[in-house]
Short mmCIF file of C-alpha atoms in Angstrom, two decimals:
data_model
loop_
_atom_site.label_atom_id
_atom_site.label_comp_id
_atom_site.label_asym_id
_atom_site.label_seq_id
_atom_site.Cartn_x
_atom_site.Cartn_y
_atom_site.Cartn_z
CA UNK A 1 34.13 -6.67 18.37
CA UNK A 2 31.03 -8.92 18.72
CA UNK A 3 28.95 -5.76 18.87
CA UNK A 4 30.15 -4.72 15.39
CA UNK A 5 29.46 -8.17 13.98
CA UNK A 6 25.95 -8.10 15.40
CA UNK A 7 25.40 -4.58 14.04
CA UNK A 8 26.61 -5.65 10.58
CA UNK A 9 24.30 -8.67 10.65
CA UNK A 10 21.36 -6.45 11.60
CA UNK A 11 22.10 -4.07 8.73
CA UNK A 12 22.27 -6.92 6.23
CA UNK A 13 19.00 -8.36 7.54
CA UNK A 14 17.32 -4.94 7.45
CA UNK A 15 18.23 -4.21 3.83
CA UNK A 16 17.51 -7.73 2.59
CA UNK A 17 13.90 -7.59 3.86
CA UNK A 18 12.93 -4.33 2.20
CA UNK A 19 10.59 -4.20 -0.77
CA UNK A 20 9.63 -1.59 -3.30
CA UNK A 21 6.12 -0.32 -2.63
CA UNK A 22 3.78 2.53 -3.43
CA UNK A 23 0.26 3.66 -2.73
CA UNK A 24 -2.56 5.31 -4.61
CA UNK A 25 -5.26 7.46 -3.12
CA UNK A 26 -8.20 9.50 -4.25
CA UNK A 27 -11.65 10.78 -3.43
CA UNK A 28 -14.64 8.46 -3.11
CA UNK A 29 -18.38 8.93 -2.72
CA UNK A 30 -18.97 7.49 0.76
CA UNK A 31 -22.58 8.66 1.17
CA UNK A 32 -23.65 4.99 1.18
CA UNK A 33 -21.18 4.23 3.98
CA UNK A 34 -18.81 2.44 1.60
CA UNK A 35 -16.02 3.15 -0.86
CA UNK A 36 -16.71 1.55 -4.23
CA UNK A 37 -13.33 0.04 -5.06
CA UNK A 38 -14.49 -2.46 -7.69
CA UNK A 39 -12.13 -0.94 -10.26
CA UNK A 40 -9.30 -1.97 -7.91
CA UNK A 41 -10.83 -5.46 -7.46
CA UNK A 42 -11.75 -4.85 -3.79
CA UNK A 43 -15.50 -4.39 -4.20
CA UNK A 44 -17.22 -2.38 -1.44
CA UNK A 45 -15.08 -1.35 1.55
CA UNK A 46 -16.92 0.04 4.57
CA UNK A 47 -15.90 3.52 5.77
CA UNK A 48 -13.31 3.17 8.53
CA UNK A 49 -12.32 -0.36 7.53
CA UNK A 50 -9.57 -2.08 5.54
CA UNK A 51 -9.52 -5.02 3.13
CA UNK A 52 -6.46 -7.15 2.41
CA UNK A 53 -5.58 -9.16 -0.66
CA UNK A 54 -2.50 -11.21 0.11
CA UNK A 55 -2.36 -12.73 -3.38
CA UNK A 56 -1.83 -9.26 -4.88
CA UNK A 57 -0.02 -7.85 -1.83
CA UNK A 58 -2.51 -4.97 -1.51
CA UNK A 59 -4.32 -3.21 1.31
CA UNK A 60 -7.38 -1.00 0.69
CA UNK A 61 -8.42 1.58 3.30
CA UNK A 62 -11.66 3.56 3.17
CA UNK A 63 -12.10 6.81 5.10
CA UNK A 64 -14.82 9.44 4.87
CA UNK A 65 -14.61 10.76 1.30
CA UNK A 66 -11.29 9.06 0.46
CA UNK A 67 -9.64 5.75 -0.28
CA UNK A 68 -6.04 4.57 -0.14
CA UNK A 69 -4.54 1.43 -1.61
CA UNK A 70 -1.08 0.27 -0.51
CA UNK A 71 0.80 -2.03 -2.87
CA UNK A 72 4.14 -3.78 -2.92
CA UNK A 73 4.90 -4.12 -6.62
CA UNK A 74 6.37 -2.10 -9.46
CA UNK A 75 5.00 1.38 -10.06
CA UNK A 76 2.70 1.51 -13.12
CA UNK A 77 3.24 3.86 -16.04
CA UNK A 78 1.61 7.26 -15.66
CA UNK A 79 -1.93 7.41 -17.05
CA UNK A 80 -3.16 11.00 -17.49
CA UNK A 81 -6.77 9.79 -17.58
CA UNK A 82 -6.62 8.64 -13.96
CA UNK A 83 -6.77 10.98 -10.97
CA UNK A 84 -4.87 8.71 -8.60
CA UNK A 85 -1.61 9.90 -7.16
CA UNK A 86 1.23 7.39 -7.13
CA UNK A 87 4.15 7.67 -4.74
CA UNK A 88 7.10 5.36 -4.42
CA UNK A 89 8.50 4.18 -1.11
CA UNK A 90 11.89 2.54 -1.05
CA UNK A 91 12.80 0.17 1.76
CA UNK A 92 9.29 -0.25 3.06
CA UNK A 93 8.60 -3.11 5.42
CA UNK A 94 5.42 -5.11 5.15
CA UNK A 95 3.89 -6.64 8.22
CA UNK A 96 2.82 -10.31 8.04
#
């Protein structure tokens, strides 16, 4: 019986700590060794590195020729003038 109570508690804790999140990604000119992410308010991010913004709950990652920005907020309306791809993740955990 205590095992079932503990299991139920774990399930409640698991589902109460989940957030709605999504990410956007795209191509970037990294010939300078950086991704120019000023339009996302991250400035220059060095290839192979990440930048965090805890106030906006965002993480920017720059790889050779690409960028990725993880967010934990509502998904924006579709804008056909942007080439970013938006995907929604339900029940995603964020690390402190």
